[in-house]
Structure formats: C-alpha cells, structure tokens
Amino acid sequence: MPSVIWMDLTAGAGSLDQFVDGEATVRGAALVSTRLSRPAEEWYLEPLSEIRIGATEFSEQDRKLFSVTQFTTAAGRKFSVPYAVATRPARGRRVWRAKAQGAQANC
C-alpha cells in the first residue's frame, strides 16, 4: 500500500536507515521547500535523484567526523544532513535512486 512520509530533514535524516535492510522500499522521493515559514502558496516540490545514508563527512568547524544522509536533487544539487557522530569513515549505502529518463520512457 503506498504511503507518503513527511519528515523534517534535520530530525529525520537518521531514520532513513529503516530502508537499508531492504524490508521497506522507497518508490519516489522529493523535498518540499517551505521557504522559511512562508505561506504554503510559495512552497515548491524538488524531486530527488538519490538518497544515500551512513556516509561520513568531516566538519572543519566541529573538528569531528559525522554520519550524514546525502541528498541529490534531480537538478544536480547535492547536500548532506548530519545525524550522528561517526567513529570511522564510510561511503554509506544508497537507499534510493531515480530511474534514468530513458528507462522511465521504456517502462
């Protein structure tokens, strides 16, 4: 049964690990930009092309290694949301990737 999950990225980035073991599947993903508490008429949907969880990135500011969830938008913008302090470097695991445009047309 399809469902929609709405979560705050900062608070929910680590919870995406539920999709790593393969028991649950992500079928599509997008970000809703609320533009800092502006009226809903000014919100917009930004489709994602990939979500990777458990990667690590070093923060120069904090001088620590963090586990992050990495997001890539369909437009190619990349950003990470830290959710925990990490003990060792990791590439992370991809929990979702959009199909290529050509592959979607052939479905």
Coordinates of N, CA and C in Angstrom, one line a residue:
M1 N 0.8 -1.2 0.0 CA 0.0 0.0 0.0 C 0.9 1.2 0.0
P2 N 0.7 2.1 -0.9 CA 1.5 3.3 -1.0 C 1.3 4.3 0.2
S3 N 2.3 4.9 0.6 CA 2.1 5.9 1.7 C 3.1 7.1 1.5
V4 N 2.8 8.2 2.1 CA 3.6 9.4 2.0 C 4.2 9.6 3.3
I5 N 5.5 9.8 3.4 CA 6.2 10.1 4.6 C 6.6 11.6 4.6
W6 N 6.2 12.3 5.5 CA 6.6 13.7 5.6 C 7.5 13.9 6.9
M7 N 8.7 14.3 6.7 CA 9.6 14.5 7.9 C 10.5 15.7 7.7
D8 N 10.8 16.2 8.8 CA 11.8 17.3 8.9 C 13.2 16.7 8.6
L9 N 13.9 17.2 7.6 CA 15.2 16.6 7.2 C 16.2 16.5 8.4
T10 N 16.3 17.6 9.2 CA 17.3 17.6 10.3 C 16.9 16.5 11.3
A11 N 15.7 16.4 11.7 CA 15.3 15.5 12.7 C 15.2 14.0 12.1
G12 N 14.9 13.9 10.8 CA 14.6 12.6 10.3 C 15.7 12.0 9.4
A13 N 16.8 12.6 9.2 CA 17.9 12.1 8.3 C 18.3 10.7 8.8
G14 N 18.5 10.5 10.1 CA 19.0 9.2 10.5 C 17.9 8.1 10.5
S15 N 16.7 8.5 10.5 CA 15.6 7.5 10.4 C 15.5 6.8 9.1
L16 N 16.1 7.3 8.1 CA 16.0 6.7 6.8 C 16.8 5.3 6.7
D17 N 17.5 5.0 7.8 CA 18.2 3.7 7.9 C 17.3 2.6 7.8
Q18 N 16.0 2.8 8.1 CA 15.0 1.7 8.0 C 14.9 1.1 6.6
F19 N 15.4 1.9 5.6 CA 15.3 1.4 4.2 C 16.6 0.6 3.8
V20 N 17.6 0.6 4.6 CA 18.9 0.0 4.3 C 18.8 -1.6 4.2
D21 N 18.0 -2.2 5.1 CA 18.0 -3.7 5.1 C 17.1 -4.2 3.9
G22 N 16.4 -3.4 3.2 CA 15.6 -3.9 2.1 C 14.2 -4.4 2.4
E23 N 13.8 -4.4 3.7 CA 12.4 -4.8 4.0 C 11.4 -3.7 3.7
A24 N 11.8 -2.5 3.6 CA 10.9 -1.4 3.2 C 11.6 -0.8 1.9
T25 N 10.8 -0.2 1.1 CA 11.3 0.3 -0.2 C 10.8 1.7 -0.4
V26 N 11.7 2.6 -0.9 CA 11.4 3.9 -1.3 C 11.1 3.9 -2.8
R27 N 9.9 4.3 -3.2 CA 9.5 4.3 -4.6 C 9.6 5.6 -5.3
G28 N 9.8 6.7 -4.5 CA 9.9 8.0 -5.1 C 10.3 9.0 -4.0
A29 N 11.0 10.1 -4.3 CA 11.3 11.0 -3.2 C 11.4 12.4 -3.8
A30 N 11.1 13.3 -2.9 CA 11.1 14.7 -3.3 C 11.2 15.5 -2.0
L31 N 11.7 16.7 -2.1 CA 11.8 17.7 -1.0 C 10.7 18.7 -1.2
V32 N 10.1 19.1 -0.1 CA 9.1 20.2 -0.1 C 9.9 21.4 0.5
S33 N 10.1 22.4 -0.3 CA 10.8 23.6 0.3 C 9.7 24.5 0.8
T34 N 9.8 24.7 2.1 CA 8.8 25.6 2.8 C 9.2 27.0 2.8
R35 N 10.4 27.3 2.4 CA 11.0 28.6 2.3 C 10.8 29.4 3.6
L36 N 11.3 28.9 4.7 CA 11.4 29.5 6.0 C 10.1 30.1 6.4
S37 N 9.1 29.3 6.5 CA 7.8 29.7 7.1 C 7.0 30.7 6.3
R38 N 7.2 30.6 5.0 CA 6.4 31.4 4.1 C 5.1 30.7 3.8
P39 N 4.1 31.4 3.3 CA 2.8 30.8 3.0 C 2.9 29.6 2.1
A40 N 2.0 28.7 2.3 CA 2.0 27.4 1.5 C 2.0 27.7 0.0
E41 N 1.4 28.8 -0.4 CA 1.4 29.1 -1.9 C 2.8 29.3 -2.4
E42 N 3.8 29.5 -1.6 CA 5.1 29.8 -2.0 C 6.0 28.5 -1.9
W43 N 5.5 27.4 -1.4 CA 6.2 26.2 -1.2 C 6.4 25.6 -2.6
Y44 N 7.5 24.8 -2.8 CA 7.6 24.1 -4.1 C 8.2 22.7 -3.8
L45 N 8.0 21.8 -4.8 CA 8.4 20.4 -4.7 C 9.7 20.3 -5.5
E46 N 10.7 19.7 -4.9 CA 12.0 19.5 -5.6 C 12.3 18.0 -5.7
P47 N 12.1 17.3 -6.8 CA 12.4 15.9 -6.9 C 13.8 15.5 -6.6
L48 N 14.0 14.4 -6.0 CA 15.4 13.9 -5.7 C 15.8 12.8 -6.7
S49 N 17.1 12.7 -7.0 CA 17.6 11.6 -7.8 C 18.3 10.6 -7.0
E50 N 18.7 10.9 -5.8 CA 19.4 9.9 -5.0 C 19.4 10.2 -3.5
I51 N 19.3 9.2 -2.7 CA 19.4 9.3 -1.2 C 20.4 8.3 -0.8
R52 N 21.4 8.7 0.0 CA 22.5 7.8 0.5 C 22.6 8.1 2.0
I53 N 22.5 7.0 2.8 CA 22.6 7.1 4.2 C 23.8 6.4 4.8
G54 N 24.4 7.0 5.9 CA 25.5 6.4 6.5 C 26.9 6.8 6.0
A55 N 26.9 7.7 5.1 CA 28.2 8.2 4.6 C 28.8 9.1 5.7
T56 N 30.1 9.3 5.7 CA 30.6 10.2 6.7 C 31.3 11.4 6.1
E57 N 31.3 12.5 6.8 CA 31.9 13.8 6.3 C 32.6 14.4 7.5
F58 N 33.7 15.0 7.3 CA 34.4 15.7 8.4 C 34.0 17.1 8.4
S59 N 33.7 17.6 9.6 CA 33.3 19.0 9.8 C 34.5 19.8 10.3
E60 N 35.0 20.7 9.5 CA 36.1 21.5 9.9 C 35.7 22.4 11.2
Q61 N 34.5 22.9 11.2 CA 34.1 23.7 12.3 C 34.1 23.0 13.6
D62 N 33.5 21.8 13.6 CA 33.4 21.0 14.8 C 34.7 20.1 15.1
R63 N 35.5 19.9 14.0 CA 36.6 19.0 14.1 C 36.2 17.6 14.5
K64 N 35.1 17.1 13.9 CA 34.6 15.8 14.1 C 34.1 15.2 12.8
L65 N 34.1 13.8 12.8 CA 33.5 13.1 11.7 C 32.1 12.8 12.0
F66 N 31.2 13.1 11.1 CA 29.8 12.9 11.3 C 29.2 11.9 10.3
S67 N 28.2 11.1 10.7 CA 27.4 10.3 9.8 C 26.4 11.2 9.2
V68 N 26.2 11.1 7.9 CA 25.3 12.0 7.2 C 24.4 11.2 6.3
T69 N 23.2 11.8 6.0 CA 22.4 11.4 4.9 C 22.6 12.4 3.7
Q70 N 23.0 11.9 2.6 CA 23.3 12.7 1.4 C 22.1 12.7 0.5
F71 N 21.7 13.8 0.0 CA 20.6 14.0 -0.9 C 21.2 14.6 -2.2
T72 N 20.7 14.2 -3.3 CA 21.0 14.8 -4.6 C 19.7 15.0 -5.3
T73 N 19.5 16.3 -5.7 CA 18.2 16.6 -6.4 C 18.3 16.3 -7.9
A74 N 17.1 16.2 -8.5 CA 17.1 15.9 -9.9 C 17.8 17.0 -10.7
A75 N 17.9 18.2 -10.2 CA 18.7 19.3 -10.9 C 20.2 19.2 -10.6
G76 N 20.6 18.2 -9.8 CA 22.0 18.1 -9.5 C 22.6 18.7 -8.3
R77 N 21.7 19.4 -7.5 CA 22.2 20.0 -6.3 C 22.4 18.9 -5.2
K78 N 23.5 19.0 -4.5 CA 23.9 18.0 -3.5 C 24.0 18.6 -2.2
F79 N 23.5 18.0 -1.1 CA 23.6 18.5 0.2 C 23.5 17.3 1.2
S80 N 24.1 17.5 2.4 CA 24.1 16.5 3.4 C 23.5 17.0 4.7
V81 N 22.9 16.1 5.4 CA 22.3 16.4 6.7 C 22.9 15.4 7.7
P82 N 23.7 16.0 8.7 CA 24.3 15.2 9.7 C 23.3 14.7 10.7
Y83 N 23.5 13.5 11.2 CA 22.6 12.9 12.2 C 23.3 12.3 13.4
A84 N 24.6 12.0 13.3 CA 25.3 11.4 14.5 C 26.8 11.6 14.3
V85 N 27.5 11.5 15.4 CA 29.0 11.5 15.4 C 29.4 10.1 14.9
A86 N 30.4 10.1 14.0 CA 30.9 8.8 13.5 C 32.2 8.4 14.1
T87 N 32.5 7.1 14.1 CA 33.8 6.6 14.7 C 34.8 6.3 13.6
R88 N 34.3 6.0 12.3 CA 35.2 5.7 11.2 C 34.6 6.1 9.9
P89 N 35.4 6.4 8.9 CA 34.9 6.8 7.6 C 34.1 5.7 6.9
A90 N 33.1 6.1 6.2 CA 32.2 5.2 5.5 C 31.6 5.9 4.2
R91 N 31.4 5.1 3.2 CA 30.8 5.6 1.9 C 29.3 5.7 2.0
G92 N 28.7 4.9 2.9 CA 27.3 4.9 3.1 C 26.6 4.0 2.1
R93 N 25.3 3.9 2.2 CA 24.5 3.0 1.4 C 23.4 3.7 0.7
R94 N 23.3 3.5 -0.6 CA 22.2 4.1 -1.3 C 20.9 3.4 -1.0
V95 N 19.9 4.2 -0.5 CA 18.6 3.6 -0.2 C 17.6 3.9 -1.3
W96 N 17.9 4.9 -2.2 CA 17.0 5.1 -3.3 C 17.8 5.9 -4.4
R97 N 17.4 5.5 -5.7 CA 18.0 6.3 -6.8 C 16.9 6.3 -7.9
A98 N 16.7 7.4 -8.5 CA 15.6 7.6 -9.5 C 16.1 6.8 -10.8
K99 N 15.2 6.3 -11.5 CA 15.5 5.7 -12.8 C 15.9 6.8 -13.8
A100 N 16.8 6.4 -14.7 CA 17.2 7.3 -15.7 C 16.0 7.6 -16.6
Q101 N 16.0 8.8 -17.2 CA 14.9 9.3 -18.0 C 14.5 8.3 -19.1
G102 N 15.6 7.7 -19.8 CA 15.3 6.7 -20.9 C 14.7 5.5 -20.3
A103 N 15.1 5.0 -19.2 CA 14.5 3.8 -18.6 C 13.0 4.0 -18.2
Q104 N 12.7 5.2 -17.8 CA 11.3 5.5 -17.4 C 10.4 5.5 -18.7
A105 N 10.9 6.0 -19.8 CA 10.1 6.0 -21.0 C 9.9 4.6 -21.5
N106 N 10.8 3.6 -21.2 CA 10.6 2.3 -21.7 C 9.7 1.4 -20.8
C107 N 9.3 1.9 -19.7 CA 8.5 1.1 -18.7 C 7.1 1.0 -19.2

